[in-house]
Short mmCIF file of C-alpha atoms and ligand atoms in Angstrom, two decimals:
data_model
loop_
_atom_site.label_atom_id
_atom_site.label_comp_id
_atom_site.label_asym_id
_atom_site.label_seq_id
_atom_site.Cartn_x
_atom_site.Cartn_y
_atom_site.Cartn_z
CA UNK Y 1 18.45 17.06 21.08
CA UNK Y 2 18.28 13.53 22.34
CA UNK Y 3 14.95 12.97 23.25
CA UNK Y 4 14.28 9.99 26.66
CA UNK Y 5 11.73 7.80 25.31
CA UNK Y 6 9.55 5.89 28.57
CA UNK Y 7 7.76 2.48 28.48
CA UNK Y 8 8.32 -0.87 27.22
CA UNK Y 9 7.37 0.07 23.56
CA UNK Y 10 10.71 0.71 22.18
CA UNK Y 11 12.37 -2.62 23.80
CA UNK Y 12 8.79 -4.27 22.17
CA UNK Y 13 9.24 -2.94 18.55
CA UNK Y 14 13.55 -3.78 18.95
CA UNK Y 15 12.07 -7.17 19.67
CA UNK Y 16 9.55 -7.87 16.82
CA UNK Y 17 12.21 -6.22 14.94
CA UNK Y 18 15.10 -8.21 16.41
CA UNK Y 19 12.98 -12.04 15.00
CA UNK Y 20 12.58 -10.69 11.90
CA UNK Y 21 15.45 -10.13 11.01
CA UNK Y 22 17.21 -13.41 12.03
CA UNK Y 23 13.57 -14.91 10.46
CA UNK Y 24 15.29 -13.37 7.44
CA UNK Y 25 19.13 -14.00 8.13
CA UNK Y 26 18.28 -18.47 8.65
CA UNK Y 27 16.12 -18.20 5.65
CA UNK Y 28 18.75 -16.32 3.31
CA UNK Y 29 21.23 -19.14 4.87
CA UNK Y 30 18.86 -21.65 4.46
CA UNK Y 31 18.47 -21.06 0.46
CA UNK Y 32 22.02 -20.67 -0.11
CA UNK Y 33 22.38 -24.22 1.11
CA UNK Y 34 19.73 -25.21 -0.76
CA UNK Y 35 20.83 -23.58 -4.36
CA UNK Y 36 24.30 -24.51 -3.37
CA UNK Y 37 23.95 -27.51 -1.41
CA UNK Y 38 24.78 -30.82 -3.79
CA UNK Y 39 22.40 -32.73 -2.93
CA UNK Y 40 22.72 -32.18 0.72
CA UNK Y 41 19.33 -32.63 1.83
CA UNK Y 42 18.67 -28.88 2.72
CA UNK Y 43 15.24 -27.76 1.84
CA UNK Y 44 14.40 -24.74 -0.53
CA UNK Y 45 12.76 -22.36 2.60
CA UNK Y 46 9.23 -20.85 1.28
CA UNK Y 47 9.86 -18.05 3.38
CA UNK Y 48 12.19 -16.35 1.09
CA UNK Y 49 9.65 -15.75 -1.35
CA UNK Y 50 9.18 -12.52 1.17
CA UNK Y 51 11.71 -10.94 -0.65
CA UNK Y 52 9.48 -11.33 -4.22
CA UNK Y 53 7.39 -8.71 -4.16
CA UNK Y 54 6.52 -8.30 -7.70
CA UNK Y 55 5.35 -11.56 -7.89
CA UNK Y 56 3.61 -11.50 -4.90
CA UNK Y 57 2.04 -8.69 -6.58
CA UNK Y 58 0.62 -10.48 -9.52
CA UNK Y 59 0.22 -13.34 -7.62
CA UNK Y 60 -2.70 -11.54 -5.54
CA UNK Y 61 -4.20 -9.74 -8.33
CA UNK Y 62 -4.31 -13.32 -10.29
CA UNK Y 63 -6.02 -14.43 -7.01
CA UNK Y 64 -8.18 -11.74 -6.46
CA UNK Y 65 -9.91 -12.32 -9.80
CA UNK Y 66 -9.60 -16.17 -10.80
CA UNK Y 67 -9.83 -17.36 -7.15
CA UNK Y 68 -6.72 -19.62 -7.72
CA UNK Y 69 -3.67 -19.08 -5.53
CA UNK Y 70 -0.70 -19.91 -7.37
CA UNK Y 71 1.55 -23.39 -7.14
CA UNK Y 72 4.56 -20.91 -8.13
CA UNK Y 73 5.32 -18.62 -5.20
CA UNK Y 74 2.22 -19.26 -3.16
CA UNK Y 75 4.52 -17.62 -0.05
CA UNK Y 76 5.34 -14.64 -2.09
CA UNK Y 77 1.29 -13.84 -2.40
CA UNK Y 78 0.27 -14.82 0.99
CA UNK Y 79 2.99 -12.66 3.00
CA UNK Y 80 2.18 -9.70 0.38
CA UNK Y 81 -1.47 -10.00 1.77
CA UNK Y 82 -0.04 -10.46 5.20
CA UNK Y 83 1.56 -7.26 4.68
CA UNK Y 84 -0.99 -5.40 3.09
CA UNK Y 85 -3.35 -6.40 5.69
CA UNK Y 86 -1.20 -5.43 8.37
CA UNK Y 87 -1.25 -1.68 6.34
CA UNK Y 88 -4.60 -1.51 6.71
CA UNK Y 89 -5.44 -2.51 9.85
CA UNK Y 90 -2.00 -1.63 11.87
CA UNK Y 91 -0.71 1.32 9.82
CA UNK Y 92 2.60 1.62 8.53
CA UNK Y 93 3.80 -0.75 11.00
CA UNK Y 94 5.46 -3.33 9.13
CA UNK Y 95 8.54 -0.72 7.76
CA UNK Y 96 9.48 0.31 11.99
CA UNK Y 97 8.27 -3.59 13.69
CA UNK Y 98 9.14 -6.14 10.79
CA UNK Y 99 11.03 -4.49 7.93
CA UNK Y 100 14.98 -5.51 8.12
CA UNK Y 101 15.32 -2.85 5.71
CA UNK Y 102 13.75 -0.36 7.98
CA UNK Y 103 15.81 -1.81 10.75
CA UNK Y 104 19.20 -0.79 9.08
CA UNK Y 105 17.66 2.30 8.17
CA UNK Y 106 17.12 2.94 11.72
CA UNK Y 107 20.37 2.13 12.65
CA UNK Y 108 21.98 4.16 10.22
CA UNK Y 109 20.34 7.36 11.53
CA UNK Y 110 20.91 6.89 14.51
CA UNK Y 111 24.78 6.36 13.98
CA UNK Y 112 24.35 9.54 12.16
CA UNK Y 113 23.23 11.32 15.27
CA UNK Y 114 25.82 9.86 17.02
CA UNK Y 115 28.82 11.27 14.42
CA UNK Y 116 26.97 14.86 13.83
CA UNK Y 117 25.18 15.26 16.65
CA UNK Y 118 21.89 15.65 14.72
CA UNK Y 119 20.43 14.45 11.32
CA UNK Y 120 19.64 16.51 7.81
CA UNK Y 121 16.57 17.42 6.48
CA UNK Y 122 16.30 18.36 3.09
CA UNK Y 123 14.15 21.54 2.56
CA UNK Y 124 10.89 21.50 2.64
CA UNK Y 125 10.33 21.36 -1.45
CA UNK Y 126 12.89 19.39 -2.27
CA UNK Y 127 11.89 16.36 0.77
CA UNK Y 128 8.06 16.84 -0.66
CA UNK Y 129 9.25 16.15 -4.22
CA UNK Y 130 11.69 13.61 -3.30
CA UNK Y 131 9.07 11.90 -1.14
CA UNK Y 132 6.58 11.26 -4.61
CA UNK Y 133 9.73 9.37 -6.05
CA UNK Y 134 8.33 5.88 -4.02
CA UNK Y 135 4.84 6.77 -4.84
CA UNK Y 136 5.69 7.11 -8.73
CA UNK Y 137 8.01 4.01 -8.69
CA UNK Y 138 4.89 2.42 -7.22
CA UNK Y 139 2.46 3.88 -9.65
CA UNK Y 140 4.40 2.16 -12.28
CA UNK Y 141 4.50 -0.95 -11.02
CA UNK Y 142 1.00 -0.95 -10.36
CA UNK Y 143 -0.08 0.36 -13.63
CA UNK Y 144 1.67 -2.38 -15.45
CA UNK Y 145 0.29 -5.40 -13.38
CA UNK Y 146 -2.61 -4.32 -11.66
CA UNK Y 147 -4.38 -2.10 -14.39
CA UNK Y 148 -2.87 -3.45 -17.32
CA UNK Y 149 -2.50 -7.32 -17.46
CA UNK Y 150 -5.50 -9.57 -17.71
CA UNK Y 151 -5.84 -13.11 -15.73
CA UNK Y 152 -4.26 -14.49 -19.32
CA UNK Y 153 -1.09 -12.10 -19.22
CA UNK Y 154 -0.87 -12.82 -14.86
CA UNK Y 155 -0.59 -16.61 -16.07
CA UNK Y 156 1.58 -16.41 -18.71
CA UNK Y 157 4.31 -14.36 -16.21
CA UNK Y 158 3.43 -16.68 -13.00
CA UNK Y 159 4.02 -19.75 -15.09
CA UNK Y 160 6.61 -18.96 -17.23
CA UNK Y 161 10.37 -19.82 -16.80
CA UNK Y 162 11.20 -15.82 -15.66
CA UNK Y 163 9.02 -16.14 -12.54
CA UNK Y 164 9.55 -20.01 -12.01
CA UNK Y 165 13.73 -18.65 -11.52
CA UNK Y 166 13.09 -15.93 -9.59
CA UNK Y 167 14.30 -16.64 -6.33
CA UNK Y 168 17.59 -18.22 -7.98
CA UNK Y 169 18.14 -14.77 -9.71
CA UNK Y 170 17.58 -12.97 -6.31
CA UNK Y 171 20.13 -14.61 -5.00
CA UNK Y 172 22.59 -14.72 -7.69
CA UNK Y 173 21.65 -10.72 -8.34
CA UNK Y 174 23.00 -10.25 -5.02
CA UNK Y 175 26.53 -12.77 -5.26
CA UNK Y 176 27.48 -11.94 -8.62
CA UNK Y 177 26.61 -7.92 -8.04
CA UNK Y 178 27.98 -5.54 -10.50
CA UNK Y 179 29.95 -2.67 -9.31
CA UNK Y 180 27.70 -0.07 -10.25
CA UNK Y 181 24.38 -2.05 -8.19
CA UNK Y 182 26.94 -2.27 -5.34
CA UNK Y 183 27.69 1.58 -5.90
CA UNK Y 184 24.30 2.71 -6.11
CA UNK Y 185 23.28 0.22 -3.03
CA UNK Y 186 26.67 1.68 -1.14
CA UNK Y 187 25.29 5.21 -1.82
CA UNK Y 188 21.79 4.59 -0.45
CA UNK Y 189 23.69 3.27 2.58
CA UNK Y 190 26.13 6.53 3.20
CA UNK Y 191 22.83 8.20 1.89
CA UNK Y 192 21.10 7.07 4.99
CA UNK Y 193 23.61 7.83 7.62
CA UNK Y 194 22.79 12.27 7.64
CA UNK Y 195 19.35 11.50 6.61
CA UNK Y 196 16.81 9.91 8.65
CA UNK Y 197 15.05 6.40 6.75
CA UNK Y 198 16.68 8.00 2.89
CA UNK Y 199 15.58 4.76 1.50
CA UNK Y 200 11.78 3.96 3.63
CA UNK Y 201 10.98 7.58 3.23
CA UNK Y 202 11.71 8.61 -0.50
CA UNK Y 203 12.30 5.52 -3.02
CA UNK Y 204 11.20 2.17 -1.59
CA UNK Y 205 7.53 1.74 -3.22
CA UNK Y 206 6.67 -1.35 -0.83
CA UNK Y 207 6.69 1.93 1.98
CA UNK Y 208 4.42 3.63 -0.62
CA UNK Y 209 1.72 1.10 -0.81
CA UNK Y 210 2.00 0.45 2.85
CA UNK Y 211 1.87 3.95 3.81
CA UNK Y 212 -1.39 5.07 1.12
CA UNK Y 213 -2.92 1.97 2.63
CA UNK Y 214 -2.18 3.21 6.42
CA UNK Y 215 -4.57 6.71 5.73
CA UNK Y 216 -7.08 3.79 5.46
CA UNK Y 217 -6.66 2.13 8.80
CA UNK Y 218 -8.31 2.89 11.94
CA UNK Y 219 -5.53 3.26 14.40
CA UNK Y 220 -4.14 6.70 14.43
CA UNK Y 221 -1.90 8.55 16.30
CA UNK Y 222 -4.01 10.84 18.69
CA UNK Y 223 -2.93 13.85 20.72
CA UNK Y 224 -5.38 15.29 23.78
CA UNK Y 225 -5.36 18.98 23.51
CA UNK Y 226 -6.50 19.85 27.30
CA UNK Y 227 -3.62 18.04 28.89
CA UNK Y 228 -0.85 18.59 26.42
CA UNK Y 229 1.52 21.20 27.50
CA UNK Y 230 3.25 21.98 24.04
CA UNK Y 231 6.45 20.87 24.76
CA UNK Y 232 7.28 19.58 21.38
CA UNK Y 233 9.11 16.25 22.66
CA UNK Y 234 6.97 14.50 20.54
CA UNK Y 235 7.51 16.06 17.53
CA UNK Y 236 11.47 15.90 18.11
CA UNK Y 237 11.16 12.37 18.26
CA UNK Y 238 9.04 11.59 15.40
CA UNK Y 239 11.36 10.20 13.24
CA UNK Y 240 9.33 11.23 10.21
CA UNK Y 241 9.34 14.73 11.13
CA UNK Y 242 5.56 14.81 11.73
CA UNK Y 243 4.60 17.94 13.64
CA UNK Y 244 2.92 15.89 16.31
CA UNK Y 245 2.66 18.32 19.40
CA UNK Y 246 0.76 20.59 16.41
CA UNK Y 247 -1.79 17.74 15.77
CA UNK Y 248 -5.06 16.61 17.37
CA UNK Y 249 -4.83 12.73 15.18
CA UNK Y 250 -1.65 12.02 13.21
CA UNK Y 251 -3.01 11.27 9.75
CA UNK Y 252 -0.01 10.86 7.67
CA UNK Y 253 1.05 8.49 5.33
CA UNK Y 254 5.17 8.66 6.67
CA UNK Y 255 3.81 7.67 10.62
CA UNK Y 256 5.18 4.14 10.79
CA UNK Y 257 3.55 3.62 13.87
CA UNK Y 258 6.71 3.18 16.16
CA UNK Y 259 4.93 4.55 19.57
CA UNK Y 260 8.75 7.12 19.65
CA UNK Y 261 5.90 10.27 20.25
CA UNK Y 262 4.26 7.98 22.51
CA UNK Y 263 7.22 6.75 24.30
CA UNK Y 264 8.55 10.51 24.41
CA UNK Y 265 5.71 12.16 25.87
CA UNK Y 266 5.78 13.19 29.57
CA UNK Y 267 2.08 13.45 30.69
CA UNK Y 268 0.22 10.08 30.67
CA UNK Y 269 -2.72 9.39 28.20
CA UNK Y 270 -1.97 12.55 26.17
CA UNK Y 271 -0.47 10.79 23.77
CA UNK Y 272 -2.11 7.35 22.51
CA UNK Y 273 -2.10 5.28 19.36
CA UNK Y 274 -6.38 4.79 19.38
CA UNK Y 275 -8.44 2.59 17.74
CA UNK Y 276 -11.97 4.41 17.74
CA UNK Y 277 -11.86 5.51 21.78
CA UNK Y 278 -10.32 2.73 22.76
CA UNK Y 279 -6.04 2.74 23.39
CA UNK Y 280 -3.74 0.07 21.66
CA UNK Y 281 -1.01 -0.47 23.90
CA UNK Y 282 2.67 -1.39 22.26
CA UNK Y 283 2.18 -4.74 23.99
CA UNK Y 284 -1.25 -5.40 22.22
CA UNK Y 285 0.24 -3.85 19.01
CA UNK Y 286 2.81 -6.16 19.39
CA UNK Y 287 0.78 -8.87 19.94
CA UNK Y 288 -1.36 -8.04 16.80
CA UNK Y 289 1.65 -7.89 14.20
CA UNK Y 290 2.98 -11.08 15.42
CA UNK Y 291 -0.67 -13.06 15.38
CA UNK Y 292 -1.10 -11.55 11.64
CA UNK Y 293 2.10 -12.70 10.41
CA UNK Y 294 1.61 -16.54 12.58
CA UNK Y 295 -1.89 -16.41 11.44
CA UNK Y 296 -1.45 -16.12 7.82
CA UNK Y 297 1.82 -18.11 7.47
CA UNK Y 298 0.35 -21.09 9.81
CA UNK Y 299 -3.35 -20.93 7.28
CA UNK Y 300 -1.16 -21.14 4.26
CA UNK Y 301 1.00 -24.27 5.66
CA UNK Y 302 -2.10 -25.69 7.12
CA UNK Y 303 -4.25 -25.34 2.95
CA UNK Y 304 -0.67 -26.61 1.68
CA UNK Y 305 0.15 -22.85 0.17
CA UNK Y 306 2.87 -22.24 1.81
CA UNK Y 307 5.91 -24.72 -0.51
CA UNK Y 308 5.87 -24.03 -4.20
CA UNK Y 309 5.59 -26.85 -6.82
CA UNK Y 310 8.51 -26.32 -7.91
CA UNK Y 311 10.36 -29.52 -8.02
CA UNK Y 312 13.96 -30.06 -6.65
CA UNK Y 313 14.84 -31.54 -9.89
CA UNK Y 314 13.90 -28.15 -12.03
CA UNK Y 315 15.54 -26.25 -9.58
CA UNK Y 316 18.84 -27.60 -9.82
CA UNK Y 317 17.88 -27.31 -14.56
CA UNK Y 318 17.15 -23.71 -13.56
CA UNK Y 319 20.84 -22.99 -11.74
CA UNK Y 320 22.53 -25.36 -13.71
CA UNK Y 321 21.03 -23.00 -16.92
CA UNK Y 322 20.01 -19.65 -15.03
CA UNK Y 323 22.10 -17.20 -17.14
CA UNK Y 324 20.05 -19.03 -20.60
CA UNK Y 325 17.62 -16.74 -22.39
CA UNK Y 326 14.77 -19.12 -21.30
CA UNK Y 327 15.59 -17.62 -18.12
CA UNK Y 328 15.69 -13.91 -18.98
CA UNK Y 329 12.70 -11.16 -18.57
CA UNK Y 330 12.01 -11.94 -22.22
CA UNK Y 331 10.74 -14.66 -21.22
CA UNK Y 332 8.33 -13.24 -18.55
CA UNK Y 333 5.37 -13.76 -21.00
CA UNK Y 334 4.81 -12.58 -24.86
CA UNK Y 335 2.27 -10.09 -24.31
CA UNK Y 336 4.36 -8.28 -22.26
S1 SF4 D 401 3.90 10.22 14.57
FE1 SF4 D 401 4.65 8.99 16.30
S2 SF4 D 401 4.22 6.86 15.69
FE2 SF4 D 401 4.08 8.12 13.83
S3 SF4 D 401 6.14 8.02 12.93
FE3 SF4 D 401 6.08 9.85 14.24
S4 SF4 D 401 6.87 9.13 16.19
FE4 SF4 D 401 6.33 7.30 15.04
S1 SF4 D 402 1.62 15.56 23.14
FE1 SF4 D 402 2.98 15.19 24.90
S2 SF4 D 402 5.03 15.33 24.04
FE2 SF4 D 402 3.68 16.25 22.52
S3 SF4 D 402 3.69 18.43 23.00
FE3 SF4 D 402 1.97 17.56 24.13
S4 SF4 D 402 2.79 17.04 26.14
FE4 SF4 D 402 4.56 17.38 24.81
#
């Protein structure tokens, strides 16, 4: 059952969801001038270091422990910390406000609704097993660079020729796909059309760290018992099939914060997003993921972190040579 969502929160998160993605649209458009562009005067666009994660990763742990913010993909680092932040202060947030990812995903479900008249769930077991596959993915990725490598082994990979082409390989990973990555990408698309957020809610490990940070933060989800009359609208709204309507706070690590219980609930302040006693409205939450993400990107221009050292001259050595083994992960740093 369709359920009629109230308030402006929906038309607010379509919003903050609608600039992020043509954020991300000019600066994909941007660097494929740039890498393509002969000498055309287009600039490489920092921003697209968003889509670096792992380097962003060891970027911040080299931070965190040497102090130094690297020359490589500064942007990379400071957006991950962005992001993280935003976890732990705003709850899942970033996957149903900023994501594009978690805008198709959206979209996809709901087209699904549209053709079947509902969505699938998988049973029970097989969702909770299914929903550890992003938290192992993650767990590997964290063992490697966060437990394992020391501030030497972070340098070597930041510095070295793998990381330094990163960006270039994105981008080429993408216009030279093979047909099996374009199968396996097509089937987490058709994946995502009978089953609500296939790819946010079982294998995307960024959703993972977001959402074990999120049990952290101090905005939750918070139902009041005396004036709800247990008509479940909540719940059938929740697109991350959170019992809501049987909760008195909403401490999950799948609630992406997208105010749909809210929005769906017909008796006013029985459902609220708090922050201790006090309610965050969509407008302030709004407000607050768009100051985070203008805040940190505007301190990192501001310290000159925000454009890599990269010069335009080894950029156009590293397309010119980008399929070399200087290039490859072998490269990435001897011990690893
Ligand atoms: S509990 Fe509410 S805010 Fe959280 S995911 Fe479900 S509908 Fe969205
Ligand atoms: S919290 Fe609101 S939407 Fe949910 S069961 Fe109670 S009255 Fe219904």
């Amino acid at each position: 059952m369709k359920v009629k969502l109230h308030g402006p929160s929906q038309r607010l998160r379509r919003t903050s969801q609608a600039f992020f993605l043509l954020a991300s649209l000019y600066t994909g458009w941007k660097f494929v001038l740039f890498v393509h562009g002969s000498g055309g005067g287009v600039s490489r666009p920092p921003g697209v270091e968003a889509f670096l994660p792992l380097s962003g990763l060891v970027g911040l742990k080299y931070w965190a422990i040497t102090g130094i913010l690297n020359s490589i993909h500064p942007a990379a680092t400071v957006l991950l910390a962005c992001f993280l932040l935003m976890g732990l202060l705003l709850k899942r947030g970033f996957c149903s406000w900023v994501c594009p990812f978690g805008l198709l995903s959206e979209v996809l479900w709901k087209l699904g609704e549209k053709l079947f008249g509902k969505n699938f769930k998988p049973p029970a077991a097989v969702d909770a097993v299914l929903r550890s596959v992003k938290y192992l993915v993650l767990g590997l990725f964290l063992w490697d660079i966060v437990f394992r490598m020391d501030a030497g082994a972070l340098a070597t990979f930041i510095y070295g020729p793998y990381n330094r082409a990163a960006d270039i390989k994105m981008l080429f990973f993408f216009e030279r796909i093979s047909a099996f990555s374009l199968l396996v990408i097509l089937s987490f698309v058709l994946l995502s059309i009978p089953i609500k957020n296939f790819w946010c809610r079982y294998l995307c490990p960024y959703g993972a760290l977001l959402g074990a940070l999120s049990l952290l933060s101090p905005m939750k989800i918070k139902r009041n018992i005396p004036t709800c009359t247990d008509c479940k609208l909540c719940t059938m709204a929740c697109p991350s099939y959170i019992r809501v309507h049987q909760l008195k706070t909403v401490l999950s690590d799948e609630c992406n914060a997208c105010y749909r219980c809210v929005a769906a609930c017909p008796v006013p302040h029985t459902l609220e997003l708090k922050l201790g006693r006090k309610t965050v409205s969509p407008t302030a939450y709004f407000f607050l993921i768009l100051l985070l993400f203008f805040g940190f990107t505007a301190a990192a221009r501001l310290a000159h972190r925000w454009e890599n050292s990269i010069t335009d001259k080894e950029y156009r050595y590293i397309i010119e040579h980008i399929d070399s083994p200087e290039f490859s992960h072998r490269s990435a740093g001897g011990k690893r």
